[in-house]
Structure formats: C-alpha cells, structure tokens
CSV table of C-alpha atoms and ligand atoms in Angstrom, one decimal:
chain,number,residue,atom,x,y,z
A,1,MET,CA,12.1,56.8,94.4
A,2,THR,CA,11.8,53.5,92.6
A,3,THR,CA,9.0,51.0,93.4
A,4,ALA,CA,11.5,48.7,95.1
A,5,THR,CA,13.0,51.5,97.2
A,6,LEU,CA,9.5,52.7,98.1
A,7,ARG,CA,8.7,49.1,99.1
A,8,ARG,CA,11.7,48.8,101.3
A,9,ALA,CA,11.0,52.1,102.9
A,10,THR,CA,7.4,51.1,103.5
A,11,VAL,CA,8.5,47.8,105.0
A,12,SER,CA,11.1,49.3,107.4
A,13,GLY,CA,8.6,52.0,108.4
A,14,ALA,CA,6.0,49.4,109.3
A,15,VAL,CA,8.6,47.3,111.1
A,16,LEU,CA,9.5,50.4,113.1
A,17,LEU,CA,5.9,51.0,113.9
A,18,SER,CA,5.4,47.4,115.1
A,19,LEU,CA,8.5,47.8,117.3
A,20,LEU,CA,6.6,50.7,118.9
A,21,ALA,CA,3.8,48.2,119.6
A,22,VAL,CA,1.4,49.7,117.0
A,23,PRO,CA,-0.4,46.8,115.3
A,24,ALA,CA,0.8,46.5,111.7
A,25,HIS,CA,-2.8,46.6,110.3
A,26,ALA,CA,-3.3,50.0,111.8
A,27,THR,CA,-0.9,51.4,109.2
A,28,THR,CA,-2.8,50.0,106.2
A,29,ALA,CA,-5.8,51.3,104.4
A,30,GLY,CA,-8.3,49.4,102.2
A,31,PRO,CA,-10.2,46.2,102.4
A,32,ASP,CA,-7.4,43.8,103.2
A,33,THR,CA,-7.5,43.2,107.0
A,34,ALA,CA,-4.5,40.8,107.0
A,35,PRO,CA,-1.2,42.3,108.2
A,36,THR,CA,0.7,44.2,105.5
A,37,VAL,CA,4.1,43.1,106.7
A,38,ALA,CA,4.8,39.5,107.4
A,39,ALA,CA,5.5,39.5,111.1
A,40,ALA,CA,8.6,37.4,111.6
A,41,LEU,CA,7.5,34.0,110.3
A,42,PRO,CA,8.3,30.9,112.3
A,43,GLU,CA,11.1,28.9,110.8
A,44,PRO,CA,9.9,26.3,108.4
A,45,ASP,CA,9.5,22.8,109.9
A,46,LEU,CA,11.4,20.7,107.4
A,47,VAL,CA,11.0,17.5,109.3
A,48,GLY,CA,7.3,18.1,109.4
A,49,LEU,CA,7.2,19.0,105.7
A,50,ARG,CA,9.0,15.7,104.9
A,51,GLY,CA,6.4,13.9,106.9
A,52,VAL,CA,3.6,15.6,105.0
A,53,LEU,CA,5.1,14.5,101.6
A,54,ARG,CA,5.6,10.9,102.9
A,55,THR,CA,2.0,10.8,104.0
A,56,ALA,CA,0.9,11.9,100.5
A,57,VAL,CA,2.9,9.1,99.0
A,58,ARG,CA,1.4,6.6,101.5
A,59,GLN,CA,-2.0,7.8,100.4
A,60,GLY,CA,-1.5,7.0,96.8
A,61,ALA,CA,0.7,9.7,95.1
A,62,PRO,CA,3.6,8.1,93.3
A,63,GLY,CA,5.7,11.1,94.2
A,64,ALA,CA,5.6,14.4,96.2
A,65,MET,CA,7.9,17.3,96.5
A,66,ALA,CA,8.2,20.8,97.9
A,67,ARG,CA,10.6,23.7,97.5
A,68,ILE,CA,10.8,26.7,99.9
A,69,ASP,CA,12.6,29.9,98.8
A,70,ASP,CA,13.1,31.9,102.0
A,71,ARG,CA,15.0,35.2,101.5
A,72,GLY,CA,17.8,33.4,99.5
A,73,THR,CA,17.8,30.1,101.4
A,74,VAL,CA,16.4,27.2,99.4
A,75,HIS,CA,15.0,24.0,100.8
A,76,ARG,CA,14.2,21.1,98.5
A,77,LEU,CA,12.3,18.0,99.7
A,78,VAL,CA,11.3,15.0,97.6
A,79,THR,CA,9.9,11.6,98.2
A,80,GLY,CA,8.7,8.9,95.8
A,81,VAL,CA,9.0,8.7,92.0
A,82,ALA,CA,8.5,10.9,88.9
A,83,ASP,CA,7.9,7.9,86.8
A,84,ARG,CA,6.3,4.6,87.9
A,85,GLY,CA,7.8,2.8,84.9
A,86,THR,CA,11.4,3.7,85.4
A,87,ARG,CA,11.1,4.4,89.2
A,88,ARG,CA,13.2,7.5,88.7
A,89,ALA,CA,13.1,9.6,91.9
A,90,ILE,CA,11.0,12.8,91.6
A,91,SER,CA,13.2,16.0,91.6
A,92,THR,CA,12.4,19.6,92.2
A,93,ARG,CA,14.0,20.2,88.8
A,94,ASP,CA,11.1,18.3,87.2
A,95,ARG,CA,8.6,20.2,85.2
A,96,PHE,CA,4.9,19.5,85.7
A,97,ARG,CA,1.4,20.7,84.8
A,98,ILE,CA,0.5,23.5,87.2
A,99,GLY,CA,-3.3,23.5,86.5
A,100,SER,CA,-5.1,26.5,87.9
A,101,VAL,CA,-1.9,28.3,89.1
A,102,THR,CA,-2.1,29.4,85.5
A,103,LYS,CA,-5.0,31.6,86.5
A,104,THR,CA,-2.6,33.8,88.5
A,105,PHE,CA,-0.4,34.3,85.4
A,106,THR,CA,-3.5,35.1,83.3
A,107,ALA,CA,-4.7,37.7,85.9
A,108,VAL,CA,-1.3,39.3,86.0
A,109,VAL,CA,-1.3,39.8,82.2
A,110,LEU,CA,-4.8,41.4,82.4
A,111,LEU,CA,-3.7,43.7,85.2
A,112,GLN,CA,-0.7,44.8,83.2
A,113,LEU,CA,-3.1,45.7,80.4
A,114,VAL,CA,-5.1,47.7,83.0
A,115,ASP,CA,-1.8,49.4,83.9
A,116,GLU,CA,-1.4,50.2,80.2
A,117,LYS,CA,-4.9,51.7,80.1
A,118,LYS,CA,-6.0,49.1,77.5
A,119,LEU,CA,-8.6,47.5,79.9
A,120,LYS,CA,-10.9,48.6,82.6
A,121,LEU,CA,-11.7,46.2,85.4
A,122,ASP,CA,-15.2,47.5,85.8
A,123,ALA,CA,-16.0,47.6,82.1
A,124,PRO,CA,-18.3,44.9,80.7
A,125,VAL,CA,-16.6,42.0,79.0
A,126,ASN,CA,-18.8,42.6,76.1
A,127,ARG,CA,-17.3,46.0,75.5
A,128,TYR,CA,-14.1,44.2,74.4
A,129,LEU,CA,-15.7,41.0,73.0
A,130,PRO,CA,-19.0,42.2,71.6
A,131,GLY,CA,-21.8,39.7,72.0
A,132,LEU,CA,-19.7,37.0,73.7
A,133,LEU,CA,-21.6,36.9,77.0
A,134,PRO,CA,-25.4,36.9,77.3
A,135,ASP,CA,-25.4,39.6,80.0
A,136,ASP,CA,-23.8,43.1,79.5
A,137,ARG,CA,-23.5,43.5,83.3
A,138,ILE,CA,-20.7,40.9,83.5
A,139,THR,CA,-17.5,42.9,84.0
A,140,VAL,CA,-13.8,42.0,83.8
A,141,ARG,CA,-13.6,42.1,87.6
A,142,HIS,CA,-16.5,39.6,87.9
A,143,VAL,CA,-14.7,37.2,85.6
A,144,LEU,CA,-11.3,37.5,87.4
A,145,SER,CA,-13.0,37.0,90.9
A,146,HIS,CA,-15.2,34.1,89.8
A,147,ARG,CA,-18.4,36.2,90.4
A,148,SER,CA,-19.7,36.2,86.8
A,149,GLY,CA,-22.2,33.5,87.3
A,150,LEU,CA,-20.8,31.7,84.2
A,151,TYR,CA,-21.3,27.9,84.7
A,152,ASP,CA,-18.1,25.8,84.8
A,153,TYR,CA,-18.3,23.6,81.7
A,154,SER,CA,-15.6,21.3,83.3
A,155,ASN,CA,-18.2,20.1,85.8
A,156,ASP,CA,-20.1,17.9,83.4
A,157,MET,CA,-16.9,17.3,81.3
A,158,PHE,CA,-15.3,15.4,84.2
A,159,ALA,CA,-18.4,14.0,85.9
A,160,ARG,CA,-16.8,10.6,85.2
A,161,SER,CA,-13.1,11.2,85.8
A,162,VAL,CA,-11.4,8.7,83.5
A,163,GLN,CA,-13.9,8.6,80.7
A,164,GLY,CA,-14.2,12.4,80.7
A,165,PHE,CA,-10.5,12.8,80.6
A,166,GLU,CA,-10.0,10.3,77.8
A,167,ALA,CA,-12.7,12.0,75.8
A,168,VAL,CA,-10.7,15.3,75.8
A,169,ARG,CA,-7.1,14.1,76.3
A,170,THR,CA,-6.1,14.9,72.7
A,171,LYS,CA,-8.8,17.3,71.7
A,172,VAL,CA,-8.1,20.9,70.7
A,173,PHE,CA,-10.9,23.3,71.7
A,174,THR,CA,-11.3,26.9,70.6
A,175,TYR,CA,-12.1,29.4,73.4
A,176,ARG,CA,-15.5,30.0,71.8
A,177,GLN,CA,-16.3,26.2,72.0
A,178,LEU,CA,-15.6,26.2,75.7
A,179,VAL,CA,-17.7,29.3,76.3
A,180,ALA,CA,-20.5,27.7,74.3
A,181,ARG,CA,-20.4,24.6,76.5
A,182,SER,CA,-20.8,26.9,79.6
A,183,LEU,CA,-23.7,28.8,78.1
A,184,ARG,CA,-25.7,25.6,77.6
A,185,HIS,CA,-26.3,25.9,81.3
A,186,ALA,CA,-28.2,28.4,83.4
A,187,ARG,CA,-25.9,30.9,85.1
A,188,THR,CA,-25.2,30.2,88.7
A,189,ASN,CA,-25.8,33.7,90.0
A,190,GLN,CA,-26.3,37.3,89.1
A,191,PRO,CA,-23.2,39.2,88.0
A,192,GLY,CA,-21.2,40.1,91.0
A,193,ALA,CA,-23.5,38.4,93.5
A,194,ALA,CA,-21.5,35.3,94.6
A,195,TYR,CA,-18.2,33.5,94.3
A,196,VAL,CA,-18.6,30.3,92.3
A,197,TYR,CA,-15.3,28.9,91.0
A,198,SER,CA,-15.5,28.4,87.2
A,199,ASN,CA,-12.9,27.7,84.6
A,200,THR,CA,-15.1,29.5,82.1
A,201,ASN,CA,-14.1,32.8,83.7
A,202,PHE,CA,-10.4,32.3,82.9
A,203,VAL,CA,-11.2,31.1,79.4
A,204,VAL,CA,-12.9,34.5,78.9
A,205,ALA,CA,-9.8,36.1,80.5
A,206,GLY,CA,-7.7,34.4,77.8
A,207,MET,CA,-9.9,35.7,75.1
A,208,LEU,CA,-9.5,39.2,76.5
A,209,ILE,CA,-5.7,38.8,76.4
A,210,GLU,CA,-5.8,37.7,72.8
A,211,LYS,CA,-8.2,40.4,71.7
A,212,LEU,CA,-6.3,43.2,73.5
A,213,THR,CA,-2.7,42.2,72.7
A,214,GLY,CA,-3.4,40.7,69.2
A,215,HIS,CA,-1.3,37.7,70.2
A,216,SER,CA,-1.9,34.2,71.7
A,217,VAL,CA,-1.9,33.9,75.5
A,218,GLY,CA,1.4,31.9,75.2
A,219,THR,CA,3.1,34.9,73.6
A,220,ALA,CA,1.7,37.2,76.4
A,221,TYR,CA,2.9,34.9,79.2
A,222,GLN,CA,6.3,34.6,77.5
A,223,SER,CA,7.0,38.3,76.8
A,224,ARG,CA,5.3,39.7,79.9
A,225,ILE,CA,6.2,37.3,82.7
A,226,ILE,CA,8.4,34.4,81.7
A,227,GLU,CA,11.2,36.4,80.0
A,228,PRO,CA,11.3,39.3,82.4
A,229,LEU,CA,11.6,36.9,85.4
A,230,GLY,CA,13.9,34.5,83.6
A,231,LEU,CA,11.6,31.5,84.2
A,232,ARG,CA,13.4,28.9,82.2
A,233,ASP,CA,11.2,26.0,83.1
A,234,THR,CA,7.8,27.7,82.5
A,235,LEU,CA,6.2,26.9,79.2
A,236,TYR,CA,2.9,27.2,77.4
A,237,VAL,CA,3.0,24.5,74.8
A,238,HIS,CA,-0.8,24.2,74.0
A,239,PRO,CA,-1.9,22.2,72.0
A,240,ALA,CA,1.2,20.0,72.2
A,241,THR,CA,0.6,16.9,74.3
A,242,THR,CA,4.1,16.3,75.7
A,243,ILE,CA,6.0,18.1,78.4
A,244,PRO,CA,9.4,19.0,77.0
A,245,GLY,CA,12.6,18.2,79.0
A,246,ARG,CA,12.9,16.7,82.4
A,247,HIS,CA,9.4,16.3,84.0
A,248,ALA,CA,7.4,14.3,86.4
A,249,ARG,CA,4.8,12.0,84.9
A,250,GLY,CA,1.2,12.6,86.2
A,251,TYR,CA,-1.2,9.9,87.4
A,252,LEU,CA,-5.0,10.2,87.5
A,253,THR,CA,-6.8,8.1,90.2
A,254,PRO,CA,-9.8,6.3,88.7
A,255,ASP,CA,-13.2,6.7,90.5
A,256,THR,CA,-13.4,2.9,91.0
A,257,ALA,CA,-11.6,1.9,94.2
A,258,GLY,CA,-8.6,-0.3,93.6
A,259,ALA,CA,-8.4,0.3,89.9
A,260,ALA,CA,-4.9,1.1,88.5
A,261,LEU,CA,-3.7,4.7,88.2
A,262,ILE,CA,-3.9,6.2,84.7
A,263,ASP,CA,-0.8,7.8,83.2
A,264,ALA,CA,-2.2,11.2,82.3
A,265,THR,CA,1.0,13.0,81.3
A,266,ARG,CA,0.3,13.2,77.6
A,267,GLN,CA,-2.6,15.6,77.1
A,268,THR,CA,-3.4,18.8,75.3
A,269,THR,CA,-5.0,20.4,78.4
A,270,SER,CA,-7.0,22.2,75.8
A,271,TRP,CA,-10.1,22.2,78.0
A,272,ALA,CA,-8.2,24.5,80.3
A,273,GLN,CA,-5.8,26.7,78.2
A,274,SER,CA,-5.6,30.1,80.0
A,275,ALA,CA,-7.5,28.6,83.0
A,276,GLY,CA,-4.9,25.8,83.5
A,277,ALA,CA,-2.5,24.7,80.8
A,278,LEU,CA,0.9,26.1,81.9
A,279,LEU,CA,3.9,23.9,82.7
A,280,SER,CA,6.4,25.0,85.4
A,281,THR,CA,8.7,23.9,88.2
A,282,THR,CA,8.6,24.5,92.0
A,283,GLY,CA,11.5,27.0,91.7
A,284,ASP,CA,9.9,29.0,88.9
A,285,LEU,CA,6.5,29.2,90.7
A,286,ASN,CA,8.3,30.5,93.8
A,287,THR,CA,10.1,33.1,91.7
A,288,PHE,CA,6.8,34.1,90.1
A,289,LEU,CA,4.8,34.6,93.3
A,290,SER,CA,7.6,36.3,95.1
A,291,ALA,CA,7.9,38.8,92.2
A,292,LEU,CA,4.1,39.3,92.1
A,293,LEU,CA,3.7,40.0,95.9
A,294,GLY,CA,7.0,41.9,95.8
A,295,GLY,CA,5.4,44.3,93.4
A,296,GLU,CA,7.6,43.6,90.4
A,297,LEU,CA,4.9,42.5,87.9
A,298,THR,CA,2.2,45.1,88.2
A,299,SER,CA,1.7,48.6,89.4
A,300,ALA,CA,1.0,48.9,93.2
A,301,ALA,CA,-2.5,49.9,92.3
A,302,SER,CA,-3.1,46.8,90.3
A,303,LEU,CA,-1.6,44.6,93.1
A,304,THR,CA,-4.1,46.2,95.4
A,305,GLN,CA,-6.9,45.4,93.1
A,306,MET,CA,-5.8,41.8,92.9
A,307,GLN,CA,-6.0,41.7,96.7
A,308,ARG,CA,-9.5,43.1,97.2
A,309,TRP,CA,-10.8,39.9,98.9
A,310,TRP,CA,-14.1,38.1,98.6
A,311,LYS,CA,-14.5,35.8,101.5
A,312,VAL,CA,-15.0,32.2,100.3
A,313,ASN,CA,-15.0,30.3,103.7
A,314,SER,CA,-13.5,30.7,107.1
A,315,THR,CA,-9.9,30.3,105.9
A,316,THR,CA,-10.0,31.3,102.2
A,317,ALA,CA,-10.6,34.4,100.3
A,318,TYR,CA,-10.3,35.1,96.5
A,319,GLY,CA,-9.0,38.3,94.9
A,320,LEU,CA,-8.3,38.5,91.1
A,321,GLY,CA,-6.8,35.2,90.1
A,322,LEU,CA,-5.2,35.1,93.5
A,323,ARG,CA,-6.2,33.2,96.7
A,324,ARG,CA,-5.5,34.1,100.3
A,325,ARG,CA,-5.4,31.3,102.8
A,326,THR,CA,-5.1,32.0,106.5
A,327,LEU,CA,-3.2,29.2,108.3
A,328,SER,CA,-3.6,27.8,111.8
A,329,CYS,CA,-1.0,30.2,113.2
A,330,GLY,CA,-2.8,33.2,111.8
A,331,VAL,CA,-0.3,33.8,108.9
A,332,SER,CA,-1.9,34.5,105.6
A,333,VAL,CA,-0.4,33.2,102.4
A,334,TYR,CA,-1.1,34.2,98.8
A,335,GLY,CA,-1.2,32.1,95.6
A,336,HIS,CA,-3.2,29.4,94.0
A,337,THR,CA,-3.9,25.7,93.9
A,338,GLY,CA,-3.9,23.6,90.8
A,339,ALA,CA,-5.6,20.3,89.9
A,340,VAL,CA,-5.3,18.9,86.4
A,341,GLN,CA,-5.3,15.2,85.6
A,342,GLY,CA,-2.2,13.7,87.1
A,343,TYR,CA,-1.0,16.7,89.1
A,344,TYR,CA,-1.9,18.6,92.3
A,345,THR,CA,0.0,21.8,92.9
A,346,TYR,CA,0.2,24.3,95.8
A,347,ALA,CA,2.0,27.6,95.1
A,348,PHE,CA,1.8,30.3,97.8
A,349,THR,CA,3.9,33.1,99.2
A,350,SER,CA,4.0,35.4,102.2
A,351,LYS,CA,2.5,38.9,102.2
A,352,ASP,CA,5.9,40.5,101.3
A,353,GLY,CA,6.8,37.7,98.8
A,354,ARG,CA,10.0,36.8,100.7
A,355,ARG,CA,9.1,33.2,101.6
A,356,SER,CA,7.4,31.1,99.0
A,357,LEU,CA,6.5,27.4,98.9
A,358,SER,CA,5.5,25.3,96.0
A,359,ALA,CA,4.5,21.7,96.4
A,360,LEU,CA,3.5,19.0,93.9
A,361,ALA,CA,2.0,15.5,94.1
A,362,ASN,CA,2.0,13.7,90.8
A,363,ALA,CA,-1.5,12.4,91.4
A,364,SER,CA,-5.0,13.7,91.1
A,365,ASN,CA,-8.6,12.8,91.7
A,366,ASN,CA,-7.5,11.8,95.2
A,367,GLY,CA,-9.0,14.2,97.8
A,368,THR,CA,-7.0,12.6,100.6
A,369,VAL,CA,-3.7,13.5,98.9
A,370,LEU,CA,-5.0,17.0,98.1
A,371,ASN,CA,-5.9,17.6,101.7
A,372,THR,CA,-2.6,16.2,102.9
A,373,LEU,CA,-0.7,18.5,100.6
A,374,ALA,CA,-2.3,21.5,102.2
A,375,GLY,CA,-0.2,20.6,105.2
A,376,THR,CA,2.9,21.7,103.3
A,377,LEU,CA,1.7,25.3,103.8
A,378,GLU,CA,1.3,24.7,107.5
A,379,SER,CA,4.9,23.3,107.9
A,380,ALA,CA,6.4,25.9,105.6
A,381,PHE,CA,4.8,29.0,107.1
A,382,CYS,CA,3.7,28.0,110.7
A,383,GLY,CA,6.7,25.8,111.6
A,384,ARG,CA,6.2,23.0,114.0
A,385,ARG,CA,3.0,24.4,115.4
A,386,GLY,CA,1.5,24.2,111.9
A,387,THR,CA,2.7,20.7,111.2
A,388,ALA,CA,1.0,19.6,114.4
A,389,VAL,CA,-2.5,20.7,113.1
A,390,ARG,CA,-2.0,19.7,109.5
A,391,GLY,CA,-4.7,17.1,109.6
A,392,SER,CA,-7.4,19.7,110.1
A,393,ALA,CA,-6.6,21.6,106.9
A,394,ARG,CA,-9.3,20.4,104.7
A,395,VAL,CA,-9.4,21.6,101.1
A,396,GLU,CA,-12.3,21.4,98.6
A,397,ARG,CA,-11.7,22.0,94.9
A,398,TYR,CA,-14.1,24.9,94.8
A,399,GLU,CA,-13.4,26.2,98.2
A,400,ASP,CA,-16.8,28.0,98.2
A,401,LEU,CA,-18.4,26.2,101.0
A,402,ALA,CA,-19.8,29.4,102.5
A,403,PRO,CA,-21.7,32.0,100.6
A,404,GLY,CA,-19.4,34.8,99.3
A,405,VAL,CA,-19.3,37.8,101.5
A,406,ALA,CA,-17.6,40.9,100.3
A,407,LEU,CA,-14.9,42.3,102.6
A,408,ASP,CA,-14.5,45.5,100.7
B,501,REY,C1,-10.6,19.3,86.5
B,501,REY,C2,-10.8,17.9,86.9
B,501,REY,C3,-10.5,20.2,87.8
B,501,REY,C4,-9.6,17.2,87.5
B,501,REY,C5,-10.3,21.7,87.5
B,501,REY,N1,-9.0,22.0,87.5
B,501,REY,O1,-11.2,22.4,87.2
B,501,REY,C6,-8.7,23.4,87.4
B,501,REY,C7,-7.9,23.7,88.6
B,501,REY,C8,-7.9,23.7,86.1
B,501,REY,O2,-8.5,24.2,89.6
B,501,REY,C9,-9.9,15.8,87.8
B,501,REY,N2,-11.1,15.6,88.6
B,501,REY,C10,-8.7,15.2,88.5
B,501,REY,C11,-12.1,14.9,88.1
B,501,REY,C12,-13.3,14.8,89.1
B,501,REY,O3,-12.1,14.3,87.1
B,501,REY,N3,-14.3,14.0,88.6
B,501,REY,O4,-8.7,15.3,89.8
B,501,REY,O5,-7.8,14.7,87.9
B,501,REY,O6,-6.7,23.5,88.6
C-alpha cells in the first residue's frame, strides 16, 4: 500500500469512526491531542477575509492579500498596492519575502536527512559540527524546537529597526559569524528546558544541511522541495538583493510615529539565510504546506516528530520548524509566520493539508497589522464565527508568553 493510499484509508477509517460517534482523538496515539482528521471545516468567510485585509491596509500596510486552496477550489483576495511608487495593485501572483516560513522548509530538509539515516534528532549538534556549540548537550531536536537556549542575535541587531536594518541590508554574513554573534550572549536556558524563539537555531540548522549534504541550503531546497513540488515561484537567491520577476515591494515601518515608510525590498536577508531568506508566493506556500501535512515530503514517522508539540501559550504550540495554532472555533492549523523587513506572512494548513491559507501584508514593524493579519486564519478556517472574534487574536513575534510546557 502506498503512503497516499494508506493515508486515504486512515482518513476514511477515522471518518467512519466519527460517524459512529467515537471522538476522532480516541483513534490517535502519541502526544498530539488535536483531532487527527479535520472535522468538516466551516466554509471560509470570504467577505470577512476581505474585511481583514482592508483593515490591514487601513492600519498602514500598502497592500494585503490572501489565497485559500481548499480541496481544488482557489480563492484569491487582494487589496491595496504592491508598489507605492507605481500604485500597481498587489496580486496573488506576486513573489515576496516569506521570512521565517523558511524555517519549515529548513526543518523538512533535516527530517528528510533523518529519513535517510544521515542525521539523528537526539544526537548532539556537535557530533556533526565539532566544536560549534559551547554545550555538547544541545541536540538537533533542541535546535529545531527552539529549546537550545542559544540567544537570538537578531534581538540586538534590530533593537533600532531602521538603523539596524540599514546596517545589514547589503551585508553578507557567514553562518559562523551569525553563531558567533549569538555566543557573545549568555544562553537563555539549559538545553531542552524552555522554548525561546531564536533565529540562531535555524542558522545552525542550515549549517547542518550544508555539512550533511555537501551543498548549499539553496541547492537542498531546490532539489528536495522546490523541484519535486513544482514550486515555480519559490527561490533562494541569497546573497542577491533583488526579487526576480513579478513581486510585491516591502515597506518597513520606522519606530518614530509619523515617519515615512522605508522601501526594504532590496536586501540580502543574509542575517537570516536558512532562518528566513526564501522568496515565494501565496500559491506555492499553500502547495508546500498541503504537501507537508499530506505526508508527501517526509516519512510518516518524521511528520510525527515534527508534530511533537511544546506548548508556547494558550493557543500556540511549536513542533520542529512548525507551529500549531488553535483558533477560536477549536480548529487547529499548522504552519508558520514570517516577519522580515517589509513583509508579514501567515502560511497555515489544516491537519489533513486539504485547506491552506497564505496571507501577506507588504509591511512590517507594525504590530497592529500583524495582529490583524492573524484574523485571516479565523476567516479562512472558522468561517463567519471566526471573523466575528478576529479582534481578539493577538500575536507576538516570539509567541512565548507562557513558560514552555512539554505535551509529550
Ligand atoms: C526581524 C526583525 C524579526 C523584523 C525576525 N524575523 O526575527 C524572523 C521571522 C526571520 O520570525 C523587523 N523588526 C520588522 C524590528 C523590530 O526591527 N525592532 O518588523 O521589520 O520571520
């Protein structure tokens, strides 16, 4: 039986069980307490979704857009502009900088290497990269779940948003330089003890990919994810500063109220690399996450590992390069958020991968817009009921407001 056939059989088995009034979770084993099969999702609320995007533009984003791929049906919604100079309307065909959604791609590559027996999740990072980290207890799993304790060097890099950005906009960093910046600081916790979101972890992950494959991370993304899935608008161009082809320009909001937006489109994003430098589109991100949760990119065992959740706060948990958010209607969605200068991204899918939503605002450093954009998930997965409560969906960059509590 192929994986896909097996998956279909599992799904129909679980649906049958739920028809017999057995709760879906009773059929699952392991740490994930969310239902295995997406119970019939409410229809997306497209009117509400349009309202969320318009609110983001009213709050200062030049443009905002969302694309839903729902079992073959596609919904595209846009408002505002891709370019403040030309006033060209934003389009779901536009490429953009996806920021930390890159982390999910990076984690997938490492889990494929686990599948190929080239890497062990519970082995120390230093086994593969001798002497890199100051503590042999830090494992690959700690890194991919933000539990290494490695300080996030981007905290002080962007303490002042515009000045910090301009200082690195065209810089090219080596991975070792970024790790060295982190190690100037004390570690935030003992290995494995707590979740503290840190870009340093996914820089180390990129180093592991390069060490184990003998190629750049760009080559790994290309051959292992982009080509197999036919993602024609997903590119890793580091250290080039421009976005090839049709794209949305990105605008950074200065810290000083009332100051003009900064066009941040042109940048190396070298400070992020495997933690946040990919380019993509809403359609490609939907294809990627649907394939991942649909079991097409890793073994079933590795997908299970990616979904061993560490509770971050009342609505969010983190796996391996993957976030779970539980929405107001009780539906959980799986994916990542991204925030690089000029661009805020949300990319999430349902448990079975059959409904995906990606949303973008071409603005950043604007917490109000970021919180508003979280409402796209509510409208897409909770329908009208979700849209009604969207104002309460607050998002923090680090989403680590409560101490990490292991669920597994
Ligand atoms: C970088 C700063 C945030 C963004 C970050 N992004 O770690 C990773 C992610 C790759 O999660 C910048 N904020 C902004 C500031 C705040 O400068 N002082 O909002 O443009 O995607």
